[in-house]
């Protein structure tokens, strides 16, 4: 049984930005109105002044892959030891495996993505709790903490549910906790709240529109919001996203580096490869402006003779010269062009509506070259393009604001058409003969009917309840299954078996005992759905004091909770 919720019992709001390449955490104290947000700066084996995030990586022993040996900066340090590099496997970018639409290759050792994510989140969470105990948060018990976790805007409902499950397995929350103890918010929404709250460069006013470009490690997400009153934002059009984050710069640089060195991958020692990639990630990538050449120190153990033979001018006293033109063509421009295409697409979806501000946030969002290219391309169509202070922390800090004020986002735009399985009146012109059944009352029904509840592109207020009345024939079945389906197709399907329609959740509702109802008599019940939240909530109500609620069951299996 789910415990009753009490929003006023939460004394601390903790936010996690679990990113593809780096993750961060921030928190605030509710008793003082969240006036100050504290960032976690101390990460293992990393200076406090360097970067306020930890790498989203774990290291596992090949002999016992289900047990994590290290995470974050500790994992990077351990991998520099030759013994570890030979007998251990590094996991990175595993967050993306939660979204099946990305069609990522399986993780090493066939480990389930949820368990790998849970292992990392457990270590991250335990570290954050220890850091918080150094500060004023030590005055509050952990059961008074509320958590807010960010997710990509492009994620499916199933991926968001898997993230919630990973948080449960990581012991961030308990399965019996009220659902609102852990809030999910899309990364662009969190960034928009941060910009609205602290950005001194602009003064947001009523009806102004702002686009958030959240450029992270794995994905780039875009959303357009309209100011809907003081500290209120509503989504204007369906957000979009793409797999074109900064990690794809890393991948392109790795291939570029191997071509420059004229060496096969297996002839570059692991530690040397890690060293050169660290130089790119820490120095070259954030500082690249498209004009200046860069220089990379070649570690000992890397053969430079093939490079000297192929390009004598490309090396100087053990330093590799990286020409700006080469870096643009081979590494930066192909990825940044995808970001520009996404912005162009989002502007096209506005049908001529203007954008007052574009906020560029996220780790990749701090790139000088990305900012420069966006300015060059869109400065005549967007009033002002802003990279706010501490853009790399915008998402996690915005998530803290959301944990304090969950109703700041007033409306969202549906990315899919949602509906349920329903016995619709049979139509011989539209329905296959095998779907036809005759009910006890003599009516003919199509058993594969799709009853839409919300349509793709609909703007839905966060507290808007969509409901419909259905019925069963008493005594003919003990349980009725109501399955929620979704499709990203533009056309509304007639049947839930149509191509592109997928089951995302099932609520199995036991038929209550009704002493005064005869066998075969029609019994009505209501289905209610709340689709304006970050996560979907579904309820079935027979009107007899029992409501069946669906919480995060997005594998279309029959589970329910009654309250």
XYZ file of N, CA and C in Angstrom, residues 82-207:
378
model
N 47.707 -0.215 -15.102
C 47.661 -1.254 -16.134
C 46.910 -2.510 -15.702
N 46.987 -2.844 -14.416
C 46.293 -4.047 -13.940
C 44.784 -3.906 -14.105
N 44.278 -2.700 -13.834
C 42.843 -2.472 -13.986
C 42.448 -2.412 -15.458
N 43.264 -1.765 -16.269
C 42.902 -1.611 -17.680
C 42.811 -2.961 -18.396
N 43.534 -3.970 -17.888
C 43.495 -5.290 -18.513
C 42.347 -6.148 -17.988
N 42.009 -6.002 -16.724
C 41.061 -6.935 -16.098
C 39.717 -6.308 -15.729
N 39.539 -5.046 -16.063
C 38.292 -4.365 -15.728
C 37.703 -3.714 -16.978
N 36.403 -3.497 -16.962
C 35.708 -2.894 -18.100
C 35.065 -1.589 -17.676
N 35.264 -0.568 -18.487
C 34.687 0.745 -18.219
C 33.336 0.866 -18.913
N 32.321 1.282 -18.157
C 30.986 1.538 -18.701
C 30.802 3.054 -18.806
N 30.395 3.518 -19.968
C 30.095 4.935 -20.152
C 28.875 5.076 -21.059
N 28.232 6.238 -20.986
C 27.055 6.544 -21.826
C 25.934 5.526 -21.647
N 25.913 4.823 -20.521
C 24.904 3.779 -20.318
C 23.512 4.350 -20.072
N 23.435 5.627 -19.729
C 22.121 6.254 -19.561
C 21.292 6.118 -20.827
N 21.934 6.232 -21.989
C 21.207 6.195 -23.257
C 20.543 4.851 -23.504
N 21.015 3.796 -22.837
C 20.425 2.471 -23.041
C 19.054 2.332 -22.415
N 18.636 3.311 -21.598
C 17.270 3.269 -21.061
C 16.235 3.592 -22.132
N 16.639 4.290 -23.186
C 15.709 4.669 -24.249
C 15.875 3.716 -25.432
N 14.900 2.818 -25.588
C 15.016 1.778 -26.614
C 14.989 2.359 -28.020
N 14.404 3.546 -28.192
C 14.318 4.142 -29.524
C 15.692 4.490 -30.087
N 16.690 4.652 -29.223
C 18.032 4.995 -29.687
C 18.765 3.792 -30.266
N 18.197 2.589 -30.012
C 18.771 1.353 -30.571
C 20.267 1.234 -30.270
N 20.604 1.415 -29.010
C 21.998 1.311 -28.578
C 22.434 -0.154 -28.529
N 23.713 -0.437 -28.749
C 24.187 -1.820 -28.579
C 24.065 -2.251 -27.124
N 23.950 -3.553 -26.916
C 23.835 -4.068 -25.552
C 25.066 -3.675 -24.733
N 24.847 -3.534 -23.433
C 25.953 -3.230 -22.533
C 26.844 -4.466 -22.383
N 28.125 -4.261 -22.039
C 29.010 -5.417 -21.832
C 28.427 -6.395 -20.803
N 28.709 -7.661 -21.029
C 28.254 -8.760 -20.157
C 26.727 -8.870 -20.138
N 26.059 -8.234 -21.105
C 24.595 -8.291 -21.201
C 23.904 -7.786 -19.929
N 24.550 -6.855 -19.235
C 23.955 -6.327 -18.006
C 22.732 -5.476 -18.338
N 21.669 -5.577 -17.536
C 20.471 -4.769 -17.779
C 20.758 -3.293 -17.552
N 20.322 -2.411 -18.449
C 20.587 -0.978 -18.279
C 20.098 -0.429 -16.948
N 18.926 -0.883 -16.480
C 18.386 -0.358 -15.222
C 19.319 -0.659 -14.061
N 19.873 -1.860 -14.011
C 20.749 -2.216 -12.888
C 22.065 -1.454 -12.960
N 22.585 -1.198 -14.169
C 23.825 -0.429 -14.299
C 23.590 1.016 -13.867
N 22.481 1.598 -14.335
C 22.145 2.963 -13.924
C 21.946 3.023 -12.413
N 21.279 2.018 -11.853
C 21.034 1.992 -10.411
C 22.355 1.919 -9.638
N 23.326 1.159 -10.139
C 24.623 1.067 -9.460
C 25.297 2.427 -9.406
N 25.265 3.139 -10.520
C 25.886 4.465 -10.543
C 25.129 5.437 -9.639
N 23.800 5.450 -9.749
C 23.013 6.378 -8.937
C 23.165 6.092 -7.447
N 23.300 4.826 -7.084
C 23.481 4.480 -5.671
C 24.782 5.090 -5.142
N 25.866 4.944 -5.912
C 27.150 5.516 -5.490
C 27.086 7.041 -5.453
N 26.465 7.630 -6.458
C 26.318 9.088 -6.505
C 25.519 9.573 -5.307
N 24.410 8.904 -5.041
C 23.518 9.301 -3.945
C 24.213 9.191 -2.592
N 24.902 8.095 -2.359
C 25.591 7.916 -1.081
C 26.661 8.985 -0.888
N 27.361 9.331 -1.967
C 28.378 10.377 -1.870
C 27.738 11.727 -1.551
N 26.628 12.034 -2.219
C 25.952 13.315 -1.994
C 25.444 13.408 -0.554
N 24.878 12.330 -0.033
C 24.391 12.350 1.347
C 25.534 12.624 2.326
N 26.692 12.018 2.076
C 27.843 12.270 2.953
C 28.269 13.729 2.881
N 28.269 14.298 1.690
C 28.644 15.703 1.541
C 27.633 16.620 2.222
N 26.366 16.266 2.124
C 25.323 17.095 2.740
C 25.418 17.077 4.254
N 25.931 15.983 4.815
C 26.051 15.899 6.270
C 27.129 16.837 6.821
N 27.945 17.408 5.924
C 28.939 18.385 6.351
C 28.311 19.756 6.559
N 27.074 19.916 6.049
C 26.455 21.242 6.028
C 25.192 21.231 6.872
N 24.363 22.270 6.695
C 23.168 22.419 7.528
C 22.145 21.305 7.309
N 22.255 20.575 6.193
C 21.311 19.493 5.948
C 21.407 18.404 7.008
N 22.490 18.372 7.773
C 22.637 17.357 8.817
C 21.586 17.500 9.903
N 20.910 18.644 9.931
C 19.880 18.865 10.945
C 18.540 18.231 10.587
N 18.451 17.622 9.406
C 17.176 17.067 8.953
C 17.336 15.577 8.647
N 16.416 14.736 9.100
C 16.494 13.303 8.784
C 16.264 13.059 7.297
N 16.838 11.973 6.792
C 16.780 11.700 5.358
C 15.361 11.440 4.859
N 14.453 10.991 5.742
C 13.093 10.740 5.259
C 12.316 12.034 5.026
N 12.943 13.196 5.302
C 12.308 14.477 4.988
C 12.884 15.082 3.700
N 13.667 14.304 2.971
C 14.242 14.784 1.708
C 13.275 14.480 0.564
N 13.069 15.468 -0.272
C 12.366 15.241 -1.540
C 13.410 15.300 -2.652
N 13.227 14.463 -3.679
C 14.192 14.389 -4.768
C 13.556 14.812 -6.090
N 14.368 15.404 -6.925
C 13.937 15.789 -8.265
C 15.030 15.366 -9.242
N 14.646 14.600 -10.239
C 15.601 14.045 -11.192
C 15.260 14.542 -12.595
N 16.282 14.924 -13.346
C 16.052 15.424 -14.698
C 16.160 14.300 -15.719
N 15.357 14.397 -16.786
C 15.371 13.406 -17.864
C 15.337 14.148 -19.196
N 15.857 13.556 -20.276
C 15.805 14.218 -21.581
C 14.364 14.416 -22.051
N 14.128 15.509 -22.751
C 12.782 15.800 -23.252
C 12.330 14.774 -24.287
N 13.288 14.191 -25.010
C 12.943 13.270 -26.077
C 12.631 11.862 -25.564
N 12.758 11.633 -24.275
C 12.556 10.286 -23.758
C 11.098 9.851 -23.812
N 10.923 8.567 -24.036
C 9.587 7.964 -24.030
C 9.097 7.786 -22.599
N 7.802 7.501 -22.466
C 7.236 7.248 -21.145
C 7.888 6.035 -20.490
N 8.197 5.037 -21.300
C 8.822 3.835 -20.752
C 10.205 4.156 -20.185
N 10.983 4.985 -20.894
C 12.321 5.329 -20.411
C 12.240 6.086 -19.086
N 11.254 6.985 -18.963
C 11.094 7.721 -17.709
C 10.712 6.778 -16.570
N 9.885 5.788 -16.889
C 9.517 4.822 -15.854
C 10.704 3.963 -15.441
N 11.562 3.622 -16.403
C 12.765 2.862 -16.066
C 13.698 3.679 -15.185
N 13.748 4.985 -15.425
C 14.571 5.840 -14.572
C 14.043 5.847 -13.139
N 12.731 5.925 -12.991
C 12.146 5.861 -11.645
C 12.485 4.526 -10.987
N 12.392 3.443 -11.742
C 12.719 2.123 -11.193
C 14.183 2.067 -10.772
N 15.077 2.669 -11.557
C 16.490 2.696 -11.192
C 16.706 3.458 -9.887
N 15.945 4.531 -9.684
C 16.062 5.285 -8.427
C 15.603 4.456 -7.235
N 14.599 3.621 -7.438
C 14.133 2.735 -6.370
C 15.211 1.693 -6.065
N 15.777 1.084 -7.106
C 16.825 0.084 -6.900
C 18.081 0.704 -6.292
N 18.284 2.001 -6.538
C 19.452 2.692 -5.980
C 19.222 3.164 -4.554
N 18.046 2.891 -3.995
C 17.680 3.278 -2.624
C 17.616 4.792 -2.434
N 17.353 5.516 -3.514
C 17.089 6.947 -3.368
C 15.715 7.150 -2.738
N 14.749 6.387 -3.212
C 13.423 6.342 -2.591
C 13.043 4.884 -2.407
N 12.011 4.654 -1.590
C 11.479 3.307 -1.396
C 10.275 3.106 -2.313
N 10.004 1.866 -2.635
C 8.871 1.565 -3.508
C 7.545 1.980 -2.864
N 7.515 2.043 -1.541
C 6.280 2.406 -0.845
C 6.148 3.912 -0.607
N 7.147 4.692 -0.998
C 7.058 6.144 -0.834
C 5.971 6.712 -1.739
N 5.351 7.818 -1.340
C 4.407 8.479 -2.246
C 5.125 8.909 -3.515
N 4.469 8.826 -4.669
C 5.154 9.130 -5.937
C 5.769 10.509 -5.978
N 5.135 11.498 -5.316
C 5.654 12.863 -5.411
C 6.910 13.081 -4.569
N 7.378 12.063 -3.868
C 8.666 12.233 -3.192
C 9.799 12.297 -4.210
N 9.615 11.641 -5.347
C 10.569 11.745 -6.452
C 9.849 12.367 -7.642
N 10.254 13.571 -8.013
C 9.685 14.256 -9.161
C 10.643 14.130 -10.343
N 10.087 13.944 -11.524
C 10.871 13.976 -12.744
C 10.532 15.246 -13.510
N 11.534 15.860 -14.082
C 11.323 17.045 -14.904
C 12.245 16.953 -16.108
N 11.762 17.369 -17.269
C 12.619 17.333 -18.454
C 13.736 18.351 -18.291
N 14.856 18.038 -18.888
C 16.036 18.897 -18.737
C 15.806 20.312 -19.267
N 15.166 20.497 -20.440
C 14.905 21.874 -20.884
C 13.959 22.639 -19.961
N 12.970 21.956 -19.383
C 12.076 22.626 -18.434
C 12.858 23.117 -17.220
N 13.733 22.263 -16.702
C 14.537 22.662 -15.543
C 15.423 23.855 -15.896
N 16.016 23.812 -17.081
C 16.869 24.924 -17.498
C 16.070 26.212 -17.639
N 14.843 26.111 -18.155
C 14.000 27.300 -18.308
C 13.678 27.913 -16.950
N 13.404 27.078 -15.954
C 13.122 27.585 -14.615
C 14.338 28.295 -14.038
N 15.518 27.743 -14.286
C 16.751 28.377 -13.803
C 16.929 29.749 -14.448
N 16.768 29.798 -15.756
C 16.958 31.063 -16.470
C 15.928 32.098 -16.024
N 14.689 31.667 -15.828
C 13.637 32.586 -15.390
C 13.921 33.118 -13.986
N 14.572 32.297 -13.175
C 14.792 32.643 -11.774
C 15.989 33.570 -11.574
N 17.070 33.322 -12.298
C 18.319 34.015 -11.930
C 18.934 34.864 -13.031
N 18.431 34.750 -14.263
C 19.142 35.397 -15.359
C 18.956 36.909 -15.309
N 20.039 37.635 -15.030
C 19.978 39.088 -14.929
C 20.094 39.772 -16.285
N 20.505 39.002 -17.315
C 20.679 39.638 -18.624
C 19.347 40.037 -19.255
N 18.264 39.372 -18.862
C 16.964 39.638 -19.482
C 15.914 39.790 -18.394
N 14.840 40.464 -18.759
C 13.680 40.590 -17.878
C 12.485 39.966 -18.589
N 12.137 38.754 -18.196
C 11.049 38.056 -18.859
C 9.718 38.654 -18.445
N 8.866 38.921 -19.439
C 7.569 39.529 -19.191
C 6.477 38.684 -19.825
N 5.244 39.030 -19.508
C 4.096 38.271 -19.969
C 4.065 38.107 -21.479
N 3.756 36.866 -21.914
C 3.569 36.496 -23.316
C 4.875 36.440 -24.108
